[in-house]
Coordinates of C-alpha atoms in Angstrom, one line a residue:
M1 CA 50.8 28.3 116.7
A2 CA 53.6 25.4 116.7
T3 CA 54.8 27.9 113.4
T4 CA 54.3 31.1 115.4
G5 CA 56.3 29.8 118.1
A6 CA 59.0 28.4 115.8
N7 CA 59.2 31.5 114.4
T8 CA 60.2 33.7 117.5
H9 CA 62.6 30.9 118.9
R10 CA 64.7 31.3 115.5
G11 CA 64.4 34.9 115.6
R12 CA 66.1 35.1 118.9
V13 CA 69.0 32.7 117.7
M14 CA 69.6 35.1 114.9
I15 CA 70.0 38.1 117.0
L16 CA 72.0 36.7 119.2
V17 CA 74.1 35.3 116.4
S18 CA 74.2 38.5 115.2
L19 CA 75.5 40.4 118.2
I20 CA 77.8 38.1 119.0
T21 CA 79.2 38.5 115.3
V22 CA 78.9 41.8 115.8
G23 CA 80.6 41.6 119.4
Y24 CA 83.7 39.3 117.7
V25 CA 84.3 41.8 114.7
G26 CA 84.3 44.6 117.1
L27 CA 87.1 42.6 119.1
G28 CA 89.1 41.6 116.5
V29 CA 88.9 45.3 114.9
R30 CA 89.9 46.5 118.4
L31 CA 92.8 43.9 118.2
V32 CA 94.0 45.0 115.3
D33 CA 94.1 48.7 116.2
I34 CA 95.9 47.6 119.3
Q35 CA 98.3 44.9 117.9
V36 CA 98.8 46.8 115.0
L37 CA 97.6 50.4 114.4
Q38 CA 99.3 51.6 118.0
H39 CA 101.7 48.7 118.9
D40 CA 105.3 51.0 119.5
K41 CA 102.3 53.3 121.5
H42 CA 101.7 50.0 123.9
A43 CA 105.3 48.5 123.3
A44 CA 107.0 51.3 124.8
L45 CA 103.9 51.7 127.6
A46 CA 105.3 48.1 128.7
L47 CA 108.8 48.7 128.5
D48 CA 108.4 52.0 130.7
N49 CA 106.9 49.3 133.0
T50 CA 109.6 47.0 133.4
R51 CA 112.4 48.7 132.3
R52 CA 114.9 50.3 133.8
K53 CA 117.4 52.7 134.0
V54 CA 119.9 52.8 136.8
I55 CA 122.5 55.7 137.1
H56 CA 125.9 55.3 138.7
A57 CA 127.6 58.0 140.2
S58 CA 131.1 59.0 140.0
R59 CA 133.3 59.9 142.6
R60 CA 133.8 63.5 143.1
G61 CA 137.4 64.3 143.0
D62 CA 139.8 65.2 145.7
I63 CA 141.3 69.2 145.8
L64 CA 145.5 69.1 147.1
D65 CA 147.1 71.5 147.0
I66 CA 151.3 71.6 145.6
R67 CA 153.0 69.3 148.6
G68 CA 149.9 66.6 148.2
T69 CA 147.9 67.8 151.1
V70 CA 144.4 67.1 151.1
L71 CA 142.3 70.2 150.8
A72 CA 139.0 68.8 149.5
T73 CA 137.6 65.2 149.4
S74 CA 134.9 63.2 149.3
R75 CA 134.2 60.1 151.4
I76 CA 130.9 57.6 151.3
A77 CA 127.8 58.6 152.9
K78 CA 124.6 56.6 154.3
T79 CA 120.7 57.8 154.6
V80 CA 119.8 55.5 157.4
C81 CA 116.2 54.6 157.6
A82 CA 113.6 53.0 159.8
D83 CA 110.9 50.7 159.1
P84 CA 108.5 51.5 162.4
S85 CA 106.5 47.9 162.1
L86 CA 109.8 46.4 163.0
V87 CA 110.3 48.8 165.5
G88 CA 107.3 47.7 167.9
A89 CA 107.2 49.4 170.9
H90 CA 110.9 49.9 171.3
Q91 CA 111.3 53.5 169.9
R92 CA 113.0 54.9 173.3
L93 CA 115.5 52.4 172.9
V94 CA 116.7 52.6 169.6
A95 CA 117.0 56.1 169.0
R96 CA 119.2 56.0 173.0
A97 CA 121.4 53.7 171.5
I98 CA 121.6 55.3 167.7
A99 CA 121.2 59.6 168.6
P100 CA 125.0 59.9 168.9
F101 CA 125.8 58.6 165.3
L102 CA 123.6 61.0 163.8
G103 CA 123.6 64.3 165.7
R104 CA 120.7 64.6 166.8
D105 CA 117.9 64.8 169.5
A106 CA 116.5 60.7 171.0
V107 CA 113.0 62.2 172.1
G108 CA 113.0 63.7 167.9
L109 CA 114.2 60.6 166.9
A110 CA 111.5 58.1 169.1
K111 CA 108.6 60.2 167.4
R112 CA 110.0 59.8 163.7
M113 CA 109.9 55.8 164.5
Q114 CA 106.5 56.1 166.0
R115 CA 104.0 53.4 163.5
R116 CA 102.0 55.6 161.1
V117 CA 98.7 54.8 158.5
Y118 CA 98.6 56.7 154.9
T119 CA 95.6 56.5 152.7
D120 CA 97.4 55.5 149.0
A121 CA 96.0 57.4 145.3
Q122 CA 93.5 54.0 144.6
G123 CA 92.0 55.1 148.8
R124 CA 93.8 51.7 151.1
Q125 CA 95.1 52.1 153.6
R126 CA 98.8 51.4 154.2
E127 CA 101.6 51.5 156.6
D128 CA 104.7 53.4 156.3
K129 CA 107.8 51.3 156.6
H130 CA 110.4 53.7 155.4
V131 CA 111.0 56.4 157.7
V132 CA 114.2 58.8 156.7
L133 CA 116.4 59.3 160.0
G134 CA 119.2 60.5 158.5
R135 CA 121.3 61.8 155.3
K136 CA 124.9 61.6 155.2
V137 CA 125.8 59.7 157.4
L138 CA 129.4 58.7 157.4
L139 CA 130.2 54.9 156.9
E140 CA 132.5 55.1 159.9
D141 CA 128.8 56.2 162.1
W142 CA 126.6 53.8 160.4
Q143 CA 129.1 51.3 161.4
G144 CA 128.4 52.2 165.0
I145 CA 125.0 52.1 164.2
T146 CA 125.1 48.6 163.9
N147 CA 126.9 47.9 166.7
A148 CA 125.0 49.5 168.7
L149 CA 121.9 48.2 167.5
A150 CA 123.3 44.4 167.8
H151 CA 124.5 44.8 171.8
I152 CA 120.6 46.6 172.9
E153 CA 119.5 44.7 175.9
F154 CA 116.2 44.4 176.1
G155 CA 115.7 43.3 180.0
V156 CA 114.7 40.3 178.9
D157 CA 116.0 37.1 178.4
V158 CA 115.4 36.7 174.6
K159 CA 116.6 33.4 173.9
S160 CA 114.7 31.7 176.6
L161 CA 111.8 33.2 174.7
P162 CA 109.3 31.3 172.2
R163 CA 110.2 31.3 168.3
K164 CA 107.7 33.9 167.8
E165 CA 107.9 36.2 170.7
R166 CA 112.4 35.9 169.8
L167 CA 111.8 37.4 166.4
K168 CA 110.2 40.5 167.5
Y169 CA 113.2 41.2 169.3
Y170 CA 115.3 40.4 166.6
N171 CA 113.2 41.9 164.4
V172 CA 114.0 45.5 166.6
R173 CA 117.8 44.9 166.1
R174 CA 117.3 44.8 161.4
S175 CA 114.1 48.1 162.0
V176 CA 117.1 50.8 161.1
F177 CA 118.8 50.1 157.5
C178 CA 120.6 51.9 154.5
E179 CA 119.3 52.5 151.4
R180 CA 121.2 50.8 149.1
V181 CA 122.7 53.6 146.5
D182 CA 125.2 55.4 148.4
S183 CA 125.5 59.3 148.7
Q184 CA 128.7 61.7 148.5
L185 CA 129.9 63.8 151.3
R186 CA 132.4 66.4 150.8
V187 CA 134.4 67.0 153.2
Y188 CA 137.1 70.0 154.2
P189 CA 139.7 68.1 156.6
S190 CA 141.4 71.5 156.9
G191 CA 137.8 73.9 157.9
N192 CA 137.8 77.6 156.2
L193 CA 141.5 77.3 155.0
A194 CA 141.8 78.6 151.9
A195 CA 138.0 78.9 152.1
H196 CA 137.5 81.2 149.4
V197 CA 139.6 79.4 147.0
M198 CA 138.2 76.0 147.5
G199 CA 134.2 77.1 147.8
F200 CA 131.8 74.7 147.9
V201 CA 129.2 72.3 146.6
G202 CA 125.4 72.1 146.8
V203 CA 123.0 68.9 146.0
R204 CA 123.2 69.3 141.6
D205 CA 119.5 69.8 139.7
P206 CA 118.1 67.2 137.5
K207 CA 117.3 70.2 135.5
G208 CA 114.3 68.2 134.1
S209 CA 115.5 65.2 133.4
S210 CA 113.8 61.3 132.9
V211 CA 116.3 59.9 135.1
P212 CA 116.7 62.0 138.2
V213 CA 120.5 62.4 139.5
I214 CA 121.1 63.6 143.1
G215 CA 124.8 64.4 143.3
L216 CA 127.2 67.6 143.8
E217 CA 127.8 70.5 142.2
G218 CA 130.6 73.8 142.5
K219 CA 128.7 76.1 143.8
H220 CA 131.8 78.7 144.5
G221 CA 136.1 78.4 144.0
I222 CA 137.8 76.0 142.7
E223 CA 134.5 73.4 143.1
M224 CA 132.4 75.6 140.6
M225 CA 135.2 76.8 137.9
L226 CA 136.5 73.0 138.0
D227 CA 133.4 71.1 138.3
S228 CA 133.4 69.2 135.8
E229 CA 136.9 68.0 135.4
L230 CA 136.1 67.0 139.2
E231 CA 132.9 65.3 138.7
G232 CA 134.0 62.9 136.8
V233 CA 131.2 60.5 134.3
R234 CA 128.4 58.9 135.5
G235 CA 128.1 55.6 134.7
W236 CA 124.2 53.8 134.2
R237 CA 122.8 50.7 133.7
E238 CA 119.7 49.8 131.1
T239 CA 117.8 46.7 132.3
E240 CA 114.4 45.1 132.6
T241 CA 112.8 43.9 136.5
D242 CA 109.7 41.7 137.3
S243 CA 106.7 42.1 138.6
S244 CA 108.2 42.3 142.2
R245 CA 110.5 44.9 140.8
R246 CA 113.7 42.9 140.4
E247 CA 116.1 43.1 138.1
V248 CA 116.3 39.8 135.5
V249 CA 119.6 40.2 134.9
A250 CA 119.8 38.1 131.4
F251 CA 118.0 40.7 130.0
R252 CA 120.1 43.4 131.0
E253 CA 121.2 45.3 127.7
H254 CA 123.9 48.2 129.3
N255 CA 126.1 48.6 131.9
V256 CA 128.5 50.8 132.1
K257 CA 130.8 51.6 134.9
P258 CA 131.2 55.7 136.1
R259 CA 134.6 57.1 135.9
D260 CA 136.3 59.2 138.9
G261 CA 136.5 62.8 138.8
M262 CA 140.1 63.6 138.0
N263 CA 142.0 65.2 141.2
V264 CA 142.9 69.2 141.6
V265 CA 146.3 69.9 142.1
L266 CA 146.7 73.6 143.0
T267 CA 149.8 75.7 143.2
L268 CA 148.8 77.2 146.8
D269 CA 151.4 75.5 149.8
A270 CA 149.0 74.7 152.9
N271 CA 151.7 75.4 154.8
I272 CA 152.0 78.9 153.9
Q273 CA 148.3 79.5 153.9
Y274 CA 148.4 78.5 157.1
I275 CA 150.9 81.5 158.2
T276 CA 149.0 83.6 156.2
E277 CA 145.9 83.7 157.5
K278 CA 147.5 83.3 161.3
A279 CA 148.7 86.5 160.7
L280 CA 145.8 88.4 159.1
E281 CA 143.5 86.7 161.8
A282 CA 146.4 88.7 164.5
L283 CA 145.8 92.2 162.4
C284 CA 142.1 91.9 162.4
A285 CA 142.5 91.8 166.1
K286 CA 145.0 94.3 166.8
H287 CA 143.4 96.6 163.7
T288 CA 139.4 95.9 163.0
P289 CA 139.1 96.4 159.9
A290 CA 135.7 96.1 157.8
S291 CA 137.7 93.5 155.8
A292 CA 141.2 92.6 154.9
C293 CA 142.5 89.8 152.5
V294 CA 146.3 88.9 151.9
V295 CA 147.7 87.2 148.2
V296 CA 151.1 85.4 148.2
V297 CA 152.9 84.7 144.6
N298 CA 156.2 83.6 143.6
P299 CA 156.7 86.6 141.3
R300 CA 158.6 84.5 138.6
T301 CA 156.0 81.8 138.0
G302 CA 152.8 83.3 138.9
A303 CA 152.0 81.0 141.2
I304 CA 149.5 81.5 143.8
L305 CA 150.8 80.1 147.3
A306 CA 148.5 81.8 149.4
L307 CA 145.7 83.6 148.8
A308 CA 143.2 84.5 152.6
N309 CA 140.6 87.2 153.0
R310 CA 138.9 88.2 156.3
P311 CA 135.8 88.0 157.1
T312 CA 135.7 83.8 155.3
Y313 CA 133.3 81.3 156.6
N314 CA 133.4 77.2 157.1
P315 CA 133.1 74.8 153.5
N316 CA 132.0 72.4 154.9
K317 CA 128.4 74.5 156.5
P318 CA 128.1 77.4 153.7
G319 CA 124.9 77.4 154.9
D320 CA 125.8 78.6 158.2
S321 CA 127.1 82.3 156.5
N322 CA 126.1 84.8 155.0
A323 CA 127.6 86.2 151.3
A324 CA 129.6 89.0 152.4
N325 CA 131.7 86.0 154.2
R326 CA 132.0 84.3 151.1
R327 CA 133.2 86.7 149.4
N328 CA 136.4 86.4 147.4
R329 CA 138.3 90.2 148.2
V330 CA 140.9 89.6 146.1
I331 CA 139.9 89.5 143.2
A332 CA 136.1 90.6 143.3
D333 CA 136.2 94.0 145.0
V334 CA 138.1 97.0 144.1
F335 CA 139.6 100.5 145.7
E336 CA 141.9 103.2 145.0
P337 CA 144.8 101.8 145.7
G338 CA 146.6 105.0 147.2
S339 CA 150.4 104.8 146.9
T340 CA 151.5 101.4 146.1
F341 CA 150.7 102.6 142.8
K342 CA 153.6 105.3 142.3
I343 CA 154.9 102.2 141.1
V344 CA 153.5 102.4 137.7
A345 CA 154.3 106.1 136.7
V346 CA 158.0 106.6 138.0
S347 CA 158.3 102.8 136.2
G348 CA 157.3 104.1 133.3
A349 CA 158.7 107.1 133.3
L350 CA 162.1 105.3 133.9
N351 CA 161.4 102.9 131.1
E352 CA 160.7 106.1 128.6
H353 CA 163.8 107.7 129.5
V354 CA 162.2 110.8 130.3
V355 CA 163.7 111.1 134.0
R356 CA 166.3 109.2 136.1
L357 CA 166.9 107.8 139.4
N358 CA 168.7 110.7 139.9
D359 CA 167.0 114.0 138.6
R360 CA 165.6 116.2 140.9
F361 CA 162.0 117.6 141.5
H362 CA 160.9 120.3 143.9
C363 CA 157.7 118.9 145.9
E364 CA 157.1 122.2 147.2
N365 CA 157.2 121.8 150.9
G366 CA 154.1 120.1 150.4
R367 CA 151.4 121.8 148.5
F368 CA 150.9 122.0 145.0
Y369 CA 148.2 123.7 143.0
F370 CA 147.7 122.3 139.9
A371 CA 144.3 122.6 137.8
G372 CA 142.6 124.7 140.4
K373 CA 143.5 122.4 143.0
V374 CA 145.9 121.6 146.0
L375 CA 147.7 118.8 145.6
R376 CA 149.8 117.7 149.3
D377 CA 152.3 115.3 150.6
H378 CA 151.8 113.8 153.8
H379 CA 155.6 115.5 154.9
A380 CA 156.6 119.6 153.9
Y381 CA 160.0 118.4 151.4
G382 CA 161.1 120.4 149.0
S383 CA 163.5 119.0 146.2
L384 CA 163.7 115.2 146.3
S385 CA 165.1 112.4 143.5
V386 CA 163.0 110.6 141.5
R387 CA 164.5 107.8 144.1
E388 CA 164.1 110.3 147.1
I389 CA 160.3 109.9 145.6
I390 CA 159.6 106.5 145.9
T391 CA 161.1 106.2 149.9
K392 CA 159.2 109.1 150.7
S393 CA 156.1 108.3 148.7
S394 CA 156.0 111.9 147.7
N395 CA 152.4 112.4 146.1
I396 CA 154.1 115.9 144.2
G397 CA 157.4 114.2 143.3
T398 CA 154.7 111.5 141.7
A399 CA 153.1 113.5 140.1
K400 CA 156.0 115.6 138.5
V401 CA 156.6 112.5 137.1
A402 CA 153.8 111.7 135.5
M403 CA 153.5 115.0 133.9
K404 CA 156.9 114.6 132.1
L405 CA 155.4 110.8 130.9
G406 CA 152.5 112.8 129.5
A407 CA 148.7 111.2 130.1
P408 CA 149.0 108.6 126.7
R409 CA 152.0 106.9 127.3
L410 CA 150.9 107.3 131.7
H411 CA 147.3 104.9 130.5
K412 CA 149.5 102.9 128.3
Y413 CA 151.7 101.6 131.0
I414 CA 148.5 101.0 133.3
S415 CA 147.1 98.9 131.0
E416 CA 149.6 97.3 130.1
L417 CA 150.5 96.3 133.9
G418 CA 147.1 94.5 133.9
F419 CA 144.7 97.5 135.5
G420 CA 141.2 97.4 133.6
Q421 CA 141.5 94.0 132.7
R422 CA 140.5 90.2 134.6
S423 CA 143.7 88.5 135.4
G424 CA 142.8 85.4 134.0
V425 CA 142.8 83.2 137.6
P426 CA 140.4 80.2 137.6
L427 CA 138.2 81.8 140.3
P428 CA 134.2 83.1 139.7
G429 CA 133.2 86.7 140.2
E430 CA 136.9 88.5 139.1
V431 CA 135.7 92.2 138.1
R432 CA 138.5 94.5 135.9
G433 CA 138.4 97.3 138.3
I434 CA 138.5 101.1 136.4
L435 CA 140.7 102.3 134.1
H436 CA 139.2 105.5 132.5
P437 CA 140.5 106.1 128.6
V438 CA 142.9 108.9 128.2
R439 CA 139.8 110.7 126.4
D440 CA 137.9 111.5 129.4
W441 CA 140.3 112.0 132.1
S442 CA 140.1 115.8 133.0
K443 CA 142.9 118.1 133.6
L444 CA 143.2 117.1 137.7
S445 CA 143.8 113.8 136.1
I446 CA 147.5 113.5 135.8
S447 CA 147.9 115.1 139.0
R448 CA 145.8 112.2 140.9
I449 CA 146.0 108.7 138.7
P450 CA 150.3 108.3 139.8
M451 CA 149.5 108.6 143.2
G452 CA 146.5 105.7 142.8
H453 CA 143.1 108.0 142.7
E454 CA 140.7 108.2 140.0
I455 CA 141.6 104.2 139.5
A456 CA 139.9 101.6 141.6
A457 CA 142.1 97.8 141.1
T458 CA 141.5 94.6 143.0
P459 CA 143.8 93.5 145.2
L460 CA 145.6 90.6 142.3
Q461 CA 145.7 93.4 139.8
L462 CA 147.9 95.3 142.3
V463 CA 149.9 91.8 143.4
M464 CA 150.7 91.3 139.3
A465 CA 151.9 93.9 139.0
M466 CA 154.7 94.7 141.4
S467 CA 155.9 90.8 140.7
A468 CA 156.2 92.2 137.4
M469 CA 158.7 94.4 139.0
A470 CA 160.3 92.5 140.8
N471 CA 160.4 89.4 138.1
G472 CA 162.2 91.9 135.4
G473 CA 159.4 93.8 133.8
N474 CA 157.2 90.6 132.8
L475 CA 153.5 90.3 133.7
M476 CA 152.8 86.8 134.6
R477 CA 149.3 85.2 134.3
P478 CA 148.3 84.1 138.1
L479 CA 149.1 80.7 137.9
L480 CA 146.1 79.0 141.0
V481 CA 146.1 75.6 138.7
D482 CA 148.6 73.1 138.9
R483 CA 148.2 70.3 137.2
L484 CA 145.0 67.8 136.7
V485 CA 145.7 63.6 137.6
D486 CA 143.4 60.8 137.3
R487 CA 143.0 58.2 140.0
D488 CA 146.0 55.9 139.0
G489 CA 148.1 59.5 139.9
N490 CA 148.8 60.0 135.8
V491 CA 149.1 63.6 134.9
V492 CA 146.6 64.3 132.2
M493 CA 147.3 68.7 132.4
Q494 CA 150.1 70.3 133.2
Y495 CA 149.5 74.2 133.6
K496 CA 152.5 76.2 133.1
P497 CA 153.4 79.7 133.8
T498 CA 152.1 82.2 130.5
V499 CA 154.2 85.3 130.4
V500 CA 151.2 87.9 128.9
R501 CA 153.4 90.9 128.3
K502 CA 157.4 92.2 128.5
V503 CA 156.0 95.6 130.1
I504 CA 159.8 97.3 131.0
Y505 CA 163.3 96.6 130.7
D506 CA 165.0 94.3 132.2
E507 CA 167.6 97.9 133.7
T508 CA 164.1 99.8 134.0
A509 CA 163.0 96.3 136.5
Q510 CA 166.7 96.9 138.5
Q511 CA 166.5 99.9 138.6
M512 CA 162.7 100.3 140.7
V513 CA 163.8 96.9 142.3
E514 CA 167.0 99.1 143.9
T515 CA 164.9 101.9 144.9
L516 CA 161.9 100.1 146.6
V517 CA 164.9 98.4 148.6
T518 CA 164.7 101.9 150.1
V519 CA 161.1 102.0 151.0
V520 CA 162.0 99.7 153.7
S521 CA 165.0 101.6 155.8
A522 CA 164.3 104.5 158.4
E523 CA 164.2 106.7 155.1
G524 CA 161.1 105.0 153.8
T525 CA 157.5 104.2 155.1
A526 CA 158.0 100.8 155.9
R527 CA 160.6 100.0 158.4
Q528 CA 158.1 97.5 160.4
A529 CA 158.3 95.6 156.8
W530 CA 161.7 95.3 157.0
L531 CA 163.7 91.7 157.9
E532 CA 166.8 90.9 159.2
N533 CA 168.1 87.7 157.1
Y534 CA 166.7 88.9 154.2
T535 CA 166.4 92.0 151.7
V536 CA 162.7 93.6 150.8
A537 CA 161.5 95.5 148.2
G538 CA 158.0 96.7 148.9
K539 CA 155.9 99.9 149.0
T540 CA 153.1 101.2 151.0
G541 CA 149.6 102.8 150.4
T542 CA 147.4 105.1 152.5
A543 CA 144.2 105.6 150.5
Q544 CA 141.6 107.9 151.7
K545 CA 138.3 106.2 150.7
P546 CA 136.1 107.9 148.2
S547 CA 132.2 108.9 149.5
K548 CA 129.6 106.5 148.6
T549 CA 127.1 109.8 149.1
R550 CA 128.8 112.7 148.0
R551 CA 132.0 114.2 146.2
G552 CA 135.0 114.1 147.8
Y553 CA 136.7 111.5 150.5
E554 CA 135.3 110.0 153.4
D555 CA 137.1 111.5 156.8
G556 CA 138.9 108.9 159.1
K557 CA 137.9 105.4 156.4
Y558 CA 140.9 104.5 154.8
F559 CA 142.3 101.6 153.0
S560 CA 146.1 100.6 154.2
S561 CA 148.0 98.5 151.6
F562 CA 152.4 96.9 151.8
I563 CA 153.4 94.9 148.8
G564 CA 157.2 93.3 149.1
F565 CA 158.9 91.0 147.3
L566 CA 161.8 88.9 148.4
P567 CA 164.6 88.2 148.3
A568 CA 165.4 91.8 146.2
E569 CA 168.2 90.0 144.2
N570 CA 166.2 87.3 143.7
P571 CA 162.4 87.9 144.5
Q572 CA 160.4 84.5 145.5
L573 CA 157.8 86.1 147.1
C574 CA 155.5 88.5 146.9
I575 CA 153.2 89.3 149.2
G576 CA 150.2 92.0 149.7
V577 CA 148.6 92.8 152.4
F578 CA 145.1 94.9 152.2
V579 CA 143.1 96.2 155.2
D580 CA 140.0 97.9 154.2
E581 CA 139.1 100.6 157.4
P582 CA 141.3 99.5 160.3
H583 CA 141.3 101.1 163.1
N584 CA 144.1 102.1 165.5
G585 CA 145.9 103.1 163.2
H586 CA 145.8 103.6 159.1
Y587 CA 149.0 104.1 157.4
G588 CA 150.2 101.0 155.3
G589 CA 153.2 101.4 156.6
V590 CA 151.8 100.7 160.5
V591 CA 149.0 98.1 160.0
A592 CA 150.0 96.2 156.6
A593 CA 153.7 96.3 156.5
P594 CA 154.0 94.1 160.5
A595 CA 151.7 91.6 158.5
F596 CA 154.3 91.3 156.2
K597 CA 156.8 91.1 157.9
V598 CA 155.1 87.3 159.7
I599 CA 154.2 86.1 156.7
A600 CA 157.7 86.8 154.7
E601 CA 159.9 86.0 157.8
K602 CA 157.8 82.0 158.6
S603 CA 157.2 81.4 154.8
A604 CA 160.6 82.2 153.8
N605 CA 162.6 79.7 156.6
Y606 CA 159.8 77.2 155.8
L607 CA 160.9 77.1 152.4
G608 CA 164.7 77.3 153.2
I609 CA 164.9 80.0 150.8
E610 CA 168.7 81.0 151.2
P611 CA 169.3 84.7 153.4
S612 CA 170.4 87.8 151.3
V613 CA 171.9 90.2 153.1
P614 CA 169.5 93.0 154.1
V615 CA 169.3 96.7 154.1
K616 CA 171.7 98.5 157.0
S617 CA 169.6 97.2 160.0
M618 CA 167.4 99.6 162.1
S619 CA 170.0 99.9 164.9
E620 CA 172.5 101.5 162.5
Q621 CA 170.0 104.3 161.1
K622 CA 168.6 107.0 162.1
P623 CA 164.7 106.7 162.1
R624 CA 163.2 109.6 160.7
V625 CA 159.9 108.5 158.8
V626 CA 156.2 109.7 159.1
S627 CA 155.0 106.0 157.9
R628 CA 152.9 106.0 155.0

């Protein structure tokens, strides 16, 4: 019996030893698997638990006008939060103190600061100690909040209370705090001034980045086109943290500082822009058009001094506007230009020497039958010289001049003056316009295209074409950005005027200037563009709008315009005014020319342009004109 018992005990010991041995062997195998075979995987997981990558946002650059006026800038902004556990029962008191600085309702803020308990992913009950009260709070408003909290009156003598009670009241004053990482608030100090040039910003989409970064991204205008230059380069820091998520500085591996974005200096002049927008507002108030726009250019350089649209929007609050208000109609909308387009056929014919200014054409007393259709003039003209055809804006005379030039050469000059192609202005949404190839022209086209029908152009294309007349026949590329400047004031990139091509000879351009001066006279169609101290050259346009539902044109709907430059003998300003569907008048000489006059006169005085000898004053002329 004793022997049997001993054997049983020995067997149990052996089994136990075997189990222990197997366990240790299994543990060893597992350790080898973890520490050797899966070392890289678990090492990476360990690093992920402690290693942190922190992104330092760069400051977005400013946008300035040519004289240094800030049109867009970035300001430091705070995210203001509250810890409801520290507020206690004083939500209403704290809310009343800080609500004015946050621009929010005190009742709503008090509700936000009420204590709340939630269940976390592990099923544990936790109290919410981080409630966001306001984002993008300016630094001065945050300072106002801290000052208001420091002077809260509780209605009791806090200093006389026991230490534990005193601490509760002190905690109320520090219950509102801001997040450690500041954000940026994009500010446009002048509101809607040059809004369609500035554009606006939105929150940058991290696009699945492992390190999400909330930053600003240009969504329209210069903000969009020069987004990378304005944004700069973000910095970053790679480090490790302890179990309390505090940085262990000794293990910091990389610390790259951000590089601020560059400042963009535009060719715009804020004062001319202001003059332009005020004149445009007055025009819209009088004629209530569907839309209107103005472009002011230096014809010698192509520099855009002002660009304005109505309707408009405030880039500080782009969400309050609709897409139509944000549309930059100067480059995104196309219209049949009407009579302003007559400069193309006439300048081409003069340049090819197929006509001279004194050559005369019979204008058929206002009715010209061609290709089975009748072409009308607004007045029954007989014989007119080429100069008078422009002065009086004769459709029939222009058509006959174009016929002398011929369809292939007419198409060539239209194309070389920039129509049917983008101008290259650095703004989003520019369209080419419509210019059909000659093979698609009908028999009627040679009589209709010269007067601005069967073609569509943007306002900017028309202004640049007129600028070529003023600039010796040189078509310039529109210049909107003058230079890029770093934070230290160093010029990183200087943009220079660019001649796209020489379209007409100097002599032809001079003939066109002399002819266009007569338009702004008692014999011309733009009497209301006449200036007392400057000689003005220009051309009116009054185009009936094509129907969207049927062939032909809409009754009572017009696109009215006037494009002029001054001083005619040494042009420094070229101004185009374009009005879509005006009321209380529709001729370009009546609707657009007065706005041109206001902009031209005030801008010339502001720039200190030397007065010139104007054409004979209106009081000395016989007013025999039908505005068109």
